[in-house]
Amino acid sequence: MKTILVAGGAGYIGSHMVALLLERGYEVVVADNLSTGHWQAAKGAKLRVGDLRDSAFLDRLFTEFKIDGVINFAAFSLVGESVKNPLKYYDNNVGGSISMLKAMDRHGVDKIVFSSTAAVYGEPEKQPIEETDRTEPTNPYGETKLAIEKMLKWSDGAYDIRYVALRYFNAAGSNTEVGIGEDHSPESHLIPLVLKTALGQRSHIGIFGDDYPTPDGTCVRDYIHVRDLAEAHLLALEYLDKGGKSDAFNLGSGDGYSVKEIIDTARKITGKEIPAIVEPRRDGDPSVLIASNKKAGEILGWKPLRGLQTIIADAWNWHSNHPNGY
Ligand code: UFG
């Protein structure tokens, strides 16, 4: 494997994948329509601007480069927006993946690593969540990701395209060496919002509910460093390259932290006050989401190395050096 196509490589997680692949000596081609991504984030890769739903664009790309494997990050990922505009999500997320699989089939590319999500589980049956647990998304975003996982499964049997689907829990952190990080507009994720509050860009951080059945009443999530996520994708590609069979894996740390714990840790790391105000619950938030990462450890040999302190310190490094993003 020499040349990897990273679809959505100008986005938050995709750009961290690009940085890791380049560091490890791969040639990296990025396909991104820049609708939510930033060209500056795909530094060092061969960036081709276009939409995955444009089959002529993909044909040009697979003809220009001899692609050995694909990693597909390209998707819309705002849960709330997906509830308001589900067809936008089906069109882009499912449509883009259909088009990508068809192009891979046309051009004889047989390995894909797909970015899935903990949202495929919906309201979990138990903690920590295992890959065999019930998948019943509670929003269209999670539904589109689950639909793509199923499409991948059937495509393996029909077109011999093997896949690994990686179900991310809460991605955070940055790459302080390369100088890339999280820059969403609008931003909805807890850690960047807490740090924007530390920078004085927001008056306070809202805590969405403090009456959940958790130790301090606020929601518990499993935060995973974006660099650890990228490492897992590389292991997944190598696994497929060695003939590994198609499968899905959780990517989380296995540890849970509450919203209040995140804010407290950020206060310590930034030295800022970070005013917080309890607000009503946000619709659709499960009280606890914690991954079992046993399967990724056993089969892919993945072990997350960066804990919450590093996640927040690296995110702070990015936000304090790039207060207005890219
Ligand atoms: N939260 C707040 N205040 C905020 C923002 C978030 O209290 O201003 C809370 C949320 O209620 C939640 C926690 O912080 O309890 C984390 O929220 P995020 O929005 O950062 O992340 P989510 O856990 O909601 O979402 C993540 C991924 C999604 C994925 C989802 C699966 O970012 O892509 O997990 O449930 F769909």
mmCIF file of C-alpha atoms and ligand atoms in Angstrom:
data_model
loop_
_atom_site.group_PDB
_atom_site.id
_atom_site.type_symbol
_atom_site.label_atom_id
_atom_site.label_comp_id
_atom_site.label_asym_id
_atom_site.label_seq_id
_atom_site.Cartn_x
_atom_site.Cartn_y
_atom_site.Cartn_z
ATOM 1 C CA MET A 1 0.000 0.000 0.000
ATOM 2 C CA LYS A 2 1.492 3.280 -1.089
ATOM 3 C CA THR A 3 -1.237 5.666 -2.103
ATOM 4 C CA ILE A 4 -4.284 6.257 0.060
ATOM 5 C CA LEU A 5 -7.362 8.236 -0.920
ATOM 6 C CA VAL A 6 -8.753 10.157 2.042
ATOM 7 C CA ALA A 7 -12.266 11.384 1.285
ATOM 8 C CA GLY A 8 -13.139 14.253 3.603
ATOM 9 C CA GLY A 9 -9.426 14.728 4.331
ATOM 10 C CA ALA A 10 -9.863 18.483 4.812
ATOM 11 C CA GLY A 11 -12.232 17.920 7.742
ATOM 12 C CA TYR A 12 -11.407 17.613 11.410
ATOM 13 C CA ILE A 13 -10.726 13.893 11.795
ATOM 14 C CA GLY A 14 -9.761 13.413 8.139
ATOM 15 C CA SER A 15 -6.988 16.014 8.326
ATOM 16 C CA HIS A 16 -5.461 14.246 11.334
ATOM 17 C CA MET A 17 -5.504 11.048 9.277
ATOM 18 C CA VAL A 18 -3.716 12.845 6.443
ATOM 19 C CA ALA A 19 -1.024 14.095 8.835
ATOM 20 C CA LEU A 20 -0.414 10.594 10.203
ATOM 21 C CA LEU A 21 -0.266 8.972 6.746
ATOM 22 C CA LEU A 22 2.212 11.592 5.528
ATOM 23 C CA GLU A 23 4.327 11.095 8.649
ATOM 24 C CA ARG A 24 4.414 7.347 7.921
ATOM 25 C CA GLY A 25 5.532 7.887 4.315
ATOM 26 C CA TYR A 26 2.294 7.267 2.413
ATOM 27 C CA GLU A 27 1.284 9.246 -0.614
ATOM 28 C CA VAL A 28 -2.016 10.897 0.247
ATOM 29 C CA VAL A 29 -4.741 12.039 -2.114
ATOM 30 C CA VAL A 30 -7.567 14.042 -0.561
ATOM 31 C CA ALA A 31 -11.023 14.326 -2.121
ATOM 32 C CA ASP A 32 -13.097 17.015 -0.419
ATOM 33 C CA ASN A 33 -15.814 19.381 -1.588
ATOM 34 C CA LEU A 34 -14.731 21.872 1.109
ATOM 35 C CA SER A 35 -18.352 22.363 2.169
ATOM 36 C CA THR A 36 -17.317 21.975 5.802
ATOM 37 C CA GLY A 37 -13.586 21.228 5.426
ATOM 38 C CA HIS A 38 -10.638 23.632 5.208
ATOM 39 C CA TRP A 39 -8.050 23.322 2.432
ATOM 40 C CA GLN A 40 -5.355 24.461 4.887
ATOM 41 C CA ALA A 41 -6.045 21.355 7.001
ATOM 42 C CA ALA A 42 -4.993 18.975 4.201
ATOM 43 C CA LYS A 43 -1.417 20.254 4.161
ATOM 44 C CA GLY A 44 1.039 18.111 2.217
ATOM 45 C CA ALA A 45 -1.616 15.972 0.515
ATOM 46 C CA LYS A 46 -2.684 16.144 -3.118
ATOM 47 C CA LEU A 47 -6.020 17.900 -2.726
ATOM 48 C CA ARG A 48 -8.686 17.466 -5.387
ATOM 49 C CA VAL A 49 -11.787 19.534 -4.773
ATOM 50 C CA GLY A 50 -14.994 17.779 -5.738
ATOM 51 C CA ASP A 51 -18.042 15.944 -4.478
ATOM 52 C CA LEU A 52 -18.189 12.192 -3.984
ATOM 53 C CA ARG A 53 -21.628 12.116 -5.601
ATOM 54 C CA ASP A 54 -19.959 13.298 -8.839
ATOM 55 C CA SER A 55 -18.914 10.023 -10.466
ATOM 56 C CA ALA A 56 -16.929 11.807 -13.196
ATOM 57 C CA PHE A 57 -14.876 13.504 -10.443
ATOM 58 C CA LEU A 58 -14.146 10.119 -8.852
ATOM 59 C CA ASP A 59 -13.294 8.570 -12.231
ATOM 60 C CA ARG A 60 -10.765 11.346 -12.873
ATOM 61 C CA LEU A 61 -9.277 10.808 -9.453
ATOM 62 C CA PHE A 62 -8.961 7.016 -9.698
ATOM 63 C CA THR A 63 -7.446 7.452 -13.172
ATOM 64 C CA GLU A 64 -4.943 10.118 -12.113
ATOM 65 C CA PHE A 65 -3.724 8.110 -9.101
ATOM 66 C CA LYS A 66 -3.245 4.404 -8.512
ATOM 67 C CA ILE A 67 -5.186 4.187 -5.260
ATOM 68 C CA ASP A 68 -4.402 1.230 -2.957
ATOM 69 C CA GLY A 69 -7.046 1.917 -0.312
ATOM 70 C CA VAL A 70 -9.755 4.402 0.612
ATOM 71 C CA ILE A 71 -10.626 6.022 3.933
ATOM 72 C CA ASN A 72 -13.989 7.761 3.829
ATOM 73 C CA PHE A 73 -14.593 10.584 6.323
ATOM 74 C CA ALA A 74 -16.768 12.687 4.013
ATOM 75 C CA ALA A 75 -20.124 13.287 5.701
ATOM 76 C CA PHE A 76 -22.351 15.772 7.440
ATOM 77 C CA SER A 77 -22.270 15.099 11.170
ATOM 78 C CA LEU A 78 -24.558 17.451 13.082
ATOM 79 C CA VAL A 79 -27.146 15.421 14.964
ATOM 80 C CA GLY A 80 -29.607 18.318 15.435
ATOM 81 C CA GLU A 81 -29.407 19.396 11.811
ATOM 82 C CA SER A 82 -29.984 15.800 10.698
ATOM 83 C CA VAL A 83 -33.304 15.751 12.573
ATOM 84 C CA LYS A 84 -34.402 18.988 10.881
ATOM 85 C CA ASN A 85 -33.167 18.021 7.419
ATOM 86 C CA PRO A 86 -32.823 14.226 7.164
ATOM 87 C CA LEU A 87 -32.787 14.125 3.364
ATOM 88 C CA LYS A 88 -29.724 16.380 3.297
ATOM 89 C CA TYR A 89 -27.989 13.697 5.388
ATOM 90 C CA TYR A 90 -29.206 10.723 3.354
ATOM 91 C CA ASP A 91 -28.283 12.497 0.133
ATOM 92 C CA ASN A 92 -24.760 13.475 1.155
ATOM 93 C CA ASN A 93 -23.744 10.662 3.502
ATOM 94 C CA VAL A 94 -25.425 7.669 1.876
ATOM 95 C CA GLY A 95 -25.273 9.123 -1.651
ATOM 96 C CA GLY A 96 -21.565 9.914 -1.349
ATOM 97 C CA SER A 97 -20.778 6.415 -0.090
ATOM 98 C CA ILE A 98 -22.796 4.725 -2.862
ATOM 99 C CA SER A 99 -20.925 6.748 -5.450
ATOM 100 C CA MET A 100 -17.568 5.963 -3.820
ATOM 101 C CA LEU A 101 -18.254 2.198 -3.693
ATOM 102 C CA LYS A 102 -19.349 2.180 -7.335
ATOM 103 C CA ALA A 103 -16.160 4.008 -8.341
ATOM 104 C CA MET A 104 -14.019 1.609 -6.286
ATOM 105 C CA ASP A 105 -15.711 -1.295 -8.070
ATOM 106 C CA ARG A 106 -15.140 0.294 -11.493
ATOM 107 C CA HIS A 107 -11.468 0.906 -10.728
ATOM 108 C CA GLY A 108 -10.654 -2.329 -8.915
ATOM 109 C CA VAL A 109 -9.970 -0.827 -5.462
ATOM 110 C CA ASP A 110 -10.976 -3.343 -2.811
ATOM 111 C CA LYS A 111 -10.289 -1.860 0.647
ATOM 112 C CA ILE A 112 -12.187 0.870 2.505
ATOM 113 C CA VAL A 113 -12.075 2.170 6.052
ATOM 114 C CA PHE A 114 -15.294 3.954 6.892
ATOM 115 C CA SER A 115 -15.909 6.507 9.600
ATOM 116 C CA SER A 116 -18.942 5.423 11.561
ATOM 117 C CA THR A 117 -20.180 6.593 14.937
ATOM 118 C CA ALA A 118 -21.383 5.626 18.388
ATOM 119 C CA ALA A 119 -24.673 7.159 17.249
ATOM 120 C CA VAL A 120 -25.453 3.834 15.511
ATOM 121 C CA TYR A 121 -26.284 2.420 18.965
ATOM 122 C CA GLY A 122 -28.848 5.056 19.916
ATOM 123 C CA GLU A 123 -29.911 4.689 23.554
ATOM 124 C CA PRO A 124 -27.525 1.957 24.762
ATOM 125 C CA GLU A 125 -28.692 -1.249 26.430
ATOM 126 C CA LYS A 126 -25.654 -1.433 28.717
ATOM 127 C CA GLN A 127 -22.227 0.041 29.462
ATOM 128 C CA PRO A 128 -19.602 -0.307 28.150
ATOM 129 C CA ILE A 129 -21.105 -0.655 24.691
ATOM 130 C CA GLU A 130 -19.948 -3.629 22.640
ATOM 131 C CA GLU A 131 -20.100 -3.971 18.866
ATOM 132 C CA THR A 132 -22.681 -6.742 19.140
ATOM 133 C CA ASP A 133 -25.094 -4.547 21.115
ATOM 134 C CA ARG A 134 -28.373 -3.428 19.577
ATOM 135 C CA THR A 135 -28.023 -0.765 16.879
ATOM 136 C CA GLU A 136 -31.050 1.495 16.911
ATOM 137 C CA PRO A 137 -30.117 5.082 16.050
ATOM 138 C CA THR A 138 -32.239 7.849 17.531
ATOM 139 C CA ASN A 139 -31.452 10.396 14.808
ATOM 140 C CA PRO A 140 -31.013 10.504 11.016
ATOM 141 C CA TYR A 141 -27.260 11.118 11.302
ATOM 142 C CA GLY A 142 -26.790 7.773 13.072
ATOM 143 C CA GLU A 143 -29.243 6.126 10.661
ATOM 144 C CA THR A 144 -27.206 7.215 7.633
ATOM 145 C CA LYS A 145 -24.022 5.809 9.158
ATOM 146 C CA LEU A 146 -25.735 2.514 9.988
ATOM 147 C CA ALA A 147 -27.229 2.356 6.483
ATOM 148 C CA ILE A 148 -23.729 2.757 5.038
ATOM 149 C CA GLU A 149 -22.370 0.016 7.314
ATOM 150 C CA LYS A 150 -25.071 -2.294 5.960
ATOM 151 C CA MET A 151 -24.362 -1.245 2.401
ATOM 152 C CA LEU A 152 -20.693 -2.050 2.972
ATOM 153 C CA LYS A 153 -21.605 -5.489 4.259
ATOM 154 C CA TRP A 154 -23.605 -6.337 1.146
ATOM 155 C CA SER A 155 -20.985 -4.796 -1.122
ATOM 156 C CA ASP A 156 -18.334 -7.081 0.343
ATOM 157 C CA GLY A 157 -20.316 -10.149 -0.753
ATOM 158 C CA ALA A 158 -21.223 -8.701 -4.137
ATOM 159 C CA TYR A 159 -18.110 -6.786 -5.272
ATOM 160 C CA ASP A 160 -15.370 -8.186 -3.005
ATOM 161 C CA ILE A 161 -14.719 -4.783 -1.457
ATOM 162 C CA ARG A 162 -13.632 -5.409 2.125
ATOM 163 C CA TYR A 163 -14.268 -2.786 4.783
ATOM 164 C CA VAL A 164 -13.617 -1.772 8.353
ATOM 165 C CA ALA A 165 -16.256 0.478 9.939
ATOM 166 C CA LEU A 166 -14.942 2.459 12.910
ATOM 167 C CA ARG A 167 -17.529 3.660 15.386
ATOM 168 C CA TYR A 168 -16.099 6.774 17.020
ATOM 169 C CA PHE A 169 -17.121 7.950 20.433
ATOM 170 C CA ASN A 170 -16.296 11.620 21.255
ATOM 171 C CA ALA A 171 -13.339 12.770 19.174
ATOM 172 C CA ALA A 172 -11.307 15.689 20.518
ATOM 173 C CA GLY A 173 -7.757 17.074 20.657
ATOM 174 C CA SER A 174 -5.457 18.348 17.916
ATOM 175 C CA ASN A 175 -2.074 17.847 16.272
ATOM 176 C CA THR A 176 0.121 20.477 17.884
ATOM 177 C CA GLU A 177 3.141 19.706 15.694
ATOM 178 C CA VAL A 178 1.401 20.078 12.349
ATOM 179 C CA GLY A 179 -0.863 22.857 13.639
ATOM 180 C CA ILE A 180 -4.255 21.413 12.765
ATOM 181 C CA GLY A 181 -7.332 21.166 14.958
ATOM 182 C CA GLU A 182 -11.089 21.369 15.277
ATOM 183 C CA ASP A 183 -12.790 24.204 13.383
ATOM 184 C CA HIS A 184 -16.510 23.615 12.889
ATOM 185 C CA SER A 185 -18.987 26.295 11.979
ATOM 186 C CA PRO A 186 -21.294 26.203 13.809
ATOM 187 C CA GLU A 187 -19.475 24.445 16.661
ATOM 188 C CA SER A 188 -21.660 22.188 18.778
ATOM 189 C CA HIS A 189 -19.167 19.961 20.605
ATOM 190 C CA LEU A 190 -18.471 20.321 24.285
ATOM 191 C CA ILE A 191 -14.665 20.572 24.444
ATOM 192 C CA PRO A 192 -14.215 23.277 21.768
ATOM 193 C CA LEU A 193 -17.112 25.272 23.251
ATOM 194 C CA VAL A 194 -15.613 25.060 26.741
ATOM 195 C CA LEU A 195 -12.274 26.281 25.361
ATOM 196 C CA LYS A 196 -13.902 29.101 23.402
ATOM 197 C CA THR A 197 -15.440 30.150 26.705
ATOM 198 C CA ALA A 198 -11.952 30.091 28.258
ATOM 199 C CA LEU A 199 -10.804 32.379 25.429
ATOM 200 C CA GLY A 200 -13.579 34.823 26.294
ATOM 201 C CA GLN A 201 -15.384 34.250 22.976
ATOM 202 C CA ARG A 202 -18.494 33.113 24.851
ATOM 203 C CA SER A 203 -19.877 34.428 28.118
ATOM 204 C CA HIS A 204 -20.398 30.935 29.558
ATOM 205 C CA ILE A 205 -20.721 27.263 28.757
ATOM 206 C CA GLY A 206 -24.213 25.805 29.095
ATOM 207 C CA ILE A 207 -24.431 22.469 30.882
ATOM 208 C CA PHE A 208 -27.249 20.617 29.148
ATOM 209 C CA GLY A 209 -28.986 19.070 32.144
ATOM 210 C CA ASP A 210 -27.731 18.126 35.614
ATOM 211 C CA ASP A 211 -30.471 15.668 36.537
ATOM 212 C CA TYR A 212 -29.233 12.608 34.655
ATOM 213 C CA PRO A 213 -28.724 9.328 36.540
ATOM 214 C CA THR A 214 -24.933 9.830 36.719
ATOM 215 C CA PRO A 215 -22.672 10.563 39.736
ATOM 216 C CA ASP A 216 -22.809 14.369 39.321
ATOM 217 C CA GLY A 217 -26.038 14.507 37.298
ATOM 218 C CA THR A 218 -24.384 15.548 34.018
ATOM 219 C CA CYS A 219 -23.948 13.339 30.932
ATOM 220 C CA VAL A 220 -20.964 11.015 30.734
ATOM 221 C CA ARG A 221 -19.074 10.548 27.454
ATOM 222 C CA ASP A 222 -16.012 8.662 26.256
ATOM 223 C CA TYR A 223 -13.522 11.195 24.857
ATOM 224 C CA ILE A 224 -10.895 9.904 22.465
ATOM 225 C CA HIS A 225 -7.870 11.761 21.078
ATOM 226 C CA VAL A 226 -8.109 12.390 17.344
ATOM 227 C CA ARG A 227 -4.547 11.119 16.943
ATOM 228 C CA ASP A 228 -5.500 7.802 18.568
ATOM 229 C CA LEU A 229 -8.428 7.651 16.139
ATOM 230 C CA ALA A 230 -6.089 8.190 13.186
ATOM 231 C CA GLU A 231 -3.763 5.422 14.423
ATOM 232 C CA ALA A 232 -6.729 3.030 14.489
ATOM 233 C CA HIS A 233 -7.546 3.806 10.836
ATOM 234 C CA LEU A 234 -4.002 3.001 9.819
ATOM 235 C CA LEU A 235 -4.129 -0.294 11.733
ATOM 236 C CA ALA A 236 -7.455 -1.027 10.027
ATOM 237 C CA LEU A 237 -5.965 -0.408 6.580
ATOM 238 C CA GLU A 238 -3.008 -2.669 7.395
ATOM 239 C CA TYR A 239 -5.438 -5.311 8.694
ATOM 240 C CA LEU A 240 -7.385 -5.217 5.418
ATOM 241 C CA ASP A 241 -4.154 -5.268 3.423
ATOM 242 C CA LYS A 242 -3.147 -8.469 5.225
ATOM 243 C CA GLY A 243 -6.453 -10.038 4.160
ATOM 244 C CA GLY A 244 -8.472 -9.269 7.317
ATOM 245 C CA LYS A 245 -12.206 -9.784 6.991
ATOM 246 C CA SER A 246 -14.773 -6.998 6.976
ATOM 247 C CA ASP A 247 -15.823 -5.879 10.436
ATOM 248 C CA ALA A 248 -16.921 -3.000 12.701
ATOM 249 C CA PHE A 249 -15.038 -1.724 15.756
ATOM 250 C CA ASN A 250 -15.687 0.775 18.518
ATOM 251 C CA LEU A 251 -13.086 3.487 18.968
ATOM 252 C CA GLY A 252 -13.230 4.915 22.444
ATOM 253 C CA SER A 253 -10.961 5.109 25.465
ATOM 254 C CA GLY A 254 -13.178 2.930 27.648
ATOM 255 C CA ASP A 255 -13.285 5.752 30.247
ATOM 256 C CA GLY A 256 -16.206 8.069 30.867
ATOM 257 C CA TYR A 257 -16.132 11.714 31.981
ATOM 258 C CA SER A 258 -19.056 13.929 32.873
ATOM 259 C CA VAL A 259 -19.703 17.372 31.426
ATOM 260 C CA LYS A 260 -18.734 18.882 34.800
ATOM 261 C CA GLU A 261 -15.482 16.889 34.859
ATOM 262 C CA ILE A 262 -14.620 18.192 31.386
ATOM 263 C CA ILE A 263 -15.222 21.785 32.473
ATOM 264 C CA ASP A 264 -13.181 21.305 35.681
ATOM 265 C CA THR A 265 -10.276 19.732 33.783
ATOM 266 C CA ALA A 266 -10.365 22.582 31.251
ATOM 267 C CA ARG A 267 -10.296 25.124 34.092
ATOM 268 C CA LYS A 268 -7.136 23.500 35.482
ATOM 269 C CA ILE A 269 -5.406 23.280 32.110
ATOM 270 C CA THR A 270 -6.252 26.778 30.905
ATOM 271 C CA GLY A 271 -6.066 28.537 34.268
ATOM 272 C CA LYS A 272 -9.293 30.350 33.282
ATOM 273 C CA GLU A 273 -12.503 30.612 35.215
ATOM 274 C CA ILE A 274 -14.867 29.272 32.464
ATOM 275 C CA PRO A 275 -18.307 30.300 33.768
ATOM 276 C CA ALA A 276 -20.845 27.470 33.475
ATOM 277 C CA ILE A 277 -24.630 27.655 33.707
ATOM 278 C CA VAL A 278 -26.986 24.699 33.987
ATOM 279 C CA GLU A 279 -29.491 24.741 31.121
ATOM 280 C CA PRO A 280 -32.285 22.353 30.095
ATOM 281 C CA ARG A 281 -31.444 18.934 28.684
ATOM 282 C CA ARG A 282 -30.702 18.713 24.960
ATOM 283 C CA ASP A 283 -33.122 16.401 23.124
ATOM 284 C CA GLY A 284 -31.825 12.947 22.367
ATOM 285 C CA ASP A 285 -28.752 12.935 24.650
ATOM 286 C CA PRO A 286 -28.226 9.500 26.248
ATOM 287 C CA SER A 287 -27.029 9.833 29.864
ATOM 288 C CA VAL A 288 -23.920 7.659 29.435
ATOM 289 C CA LEU A 289 -21.942 6.498 26.374
ATOM 290 C CA ILE A 290 -18.799 4.494 27.066
ATOM 291 C CA ALA A 291 -17.084 2.207 24.568
ATOM 292 C CA SER A 292 -15.745 -1.230 25.067
ATOM 293 C CA ASN A 293 -12.562 -1.058 22.985
ATOM 294 C CA LYS A 294 -11.656 -4.683 23.598
ATOM 295 C CA LYS A 295 -12.393 -5.838 20.066
ATOM 296 C CA ALA A 296 -10.218 -3.148 18.407
ATOM 297 C CA GLY A 297 -7.455 -4.076 20.851
ATOM 298 C CA GLU A 298 -7.658 -7.784 20.157
ATOM 299 C CA ILE A 299 -8.150 -7.750 16.389
ATOM 300 C CA LEU A 300 -6.482 -4.515 15.218
ATOM 301 C CA GLY A 301 -3.902 -4.263 18.023
ATOM 302 C CA TRP A 302 -5.143 -0.732 18.818
ATOM 303 C CA LYS A 303 -4.524 0.887 22.160
ATOM 304 C CA PRO A 304 -5.414 4.533 22.775
ATOM 305 C CA LEU A 305 -2.424 6.288 24.354
ATOM 306 C CA ARG A 306 -3.650 9.807 25.121
ATOM 307 C CA GLY A 307 -5.872 10.495 28.131
ATOM 308 C CA LEU A 308 -8.198 13.373 28.945
ATOM 309 C CA GLN A 309 -5.434 15.750 30.108
ATOM 310 C CA THR A 310 -3.598 15.406 26.782
ATOM 311 C CA ILE A 311 -6.849 15.683 24.824
ATOM 312 C CA ILE A 312 -7.802 18.976 26.483
ATOM 313 C CA ALA A 313 -4.229 20.344 26.557
ATOM 314 C CA ASP A 314 -3.817 19.678 22.819
ATOM 315 C CA ALA A 315 -7.235 21.137 22.026
ATOM 316 C CA TRP A 316 -6.316 24.218 24.102
ATOM 317 C CA ASN A 317 -3.053 24.564 22.211
ATOM 318 C CA TRP A 318 -5.014 24.669 18.925
ATOM 319 C CA HIS A 319 -7.761 27.034 20.086
ATOM 320 C CA SER A 320 -5.453 29.456 21.861
ATOM 321 C CA ASN A 321 -3.136 29.638 18.827
ATOM 322 C CA HIS A 322 -6.001 29.762 16.293
ATOM 323 C CA PRO A 323 -8.763 31.657 18.100
ATOM 324 C CA ASN A 324 -10.594 32.219 14.809
ATOM 325 C CA GLY A 325 -9.888 28.784 13.332
ATOM 326 C CA TYR A 326 -8.057 28.354 10.031
HETATM 327 N N1 UFG B 1 -22.897 19.488 26.091
HETATM 328 C C1 UFG B 1 -23.195 20.486 26.983
HETATM 329 N N2 UFG B 1 -23.104 21.768 26.563
HETATM 330 C C2 UFG B 1 -22.723 22.110 25.287
HETATM 331 C C3 UFG B 1 -22.404 21.078 24.378
HETATM 332 C C4 UFG B 1 -22.509 19.781 24.823
HETATM 333 O O1 UFG B 1 -23.547 20.234 28.134
HETATM 334 O O2 UFG B 1 -22.686 23.316 24.981
HETATM 335 C C5 UFG B 1 -22.962 18.091 26.551
HETATM 336 C C6 UFG B 1 -23.929 17.251 25.750
HETATM 337 O O3 UFG B 1 -25.222 17.331 26.297
HETATM 338 C C7 UFG B 1 -23.298 15.872 25.891
HETATM 339 C C8 UFG B 1 -21.792 16.157 26.035
HETATM 340 O O4 UFG B 1 -21.700 17.528 26.383
HETATM 341 O O5 UFG B 1 -23.733 15.283 27.060
HETATM 342 C C9 UFG B 1 -21.030 15.934 24.746
HETATM 343 O O6 UFG B 1 -21.697 16.607 23.708
HETATM 344 P P1 UFG B 1 -21.091 16.755 22.243
HETATM 345 O O7 UFG B 1 -22.077 17.535 21.439
HETATM 346 O O8 UFG B 1 -19.697 17.241 22.335
HETATM 347 O O9 UFG B 1 -21.011 15.258 21.747
HETATM 348 P P2 UFG B 1 -22.168 14.160 21.667
HETATM 349 O O10 UFG B 1 -21.847 13.132 22.716
HETATM 350 O O11 UFG B 1 -23.512 14.729 21.659
HETATM 351 O O12 UFG B 1 -21.933 13.667 20.192
HETATM 352 C C10 UFG B 1 -20.988 12.702 19.852
HETATM 353 C C11 UFG B 1 -20.497 12.957 18.445
HETATM 354 C C12 UFG B 1 -21.619 12.817 17.464
HETATM 355 C C13 UFG B 1 -22.291 11.495 17.651
HETATM 356 C C14 UFG B 1 -22.731 11.311 19.093
HETATM 357 C C15 UFG B 1 -23.281 9.936 19.337
HETATM 358 O O13 UFG B 1 -19.948 14.246 18.353
HETATM 359 O O14 UFG B 1 -21.109 12.892 16.151
HETATM 360 O O15 UFG B 1 -21.616 11.472 19.947
HETATM 361 O O16 UFG B 1 -24.255 9.993 20.314
HETATM 362 F F1 UFG B 1 -23.372 11.408 16.863
#
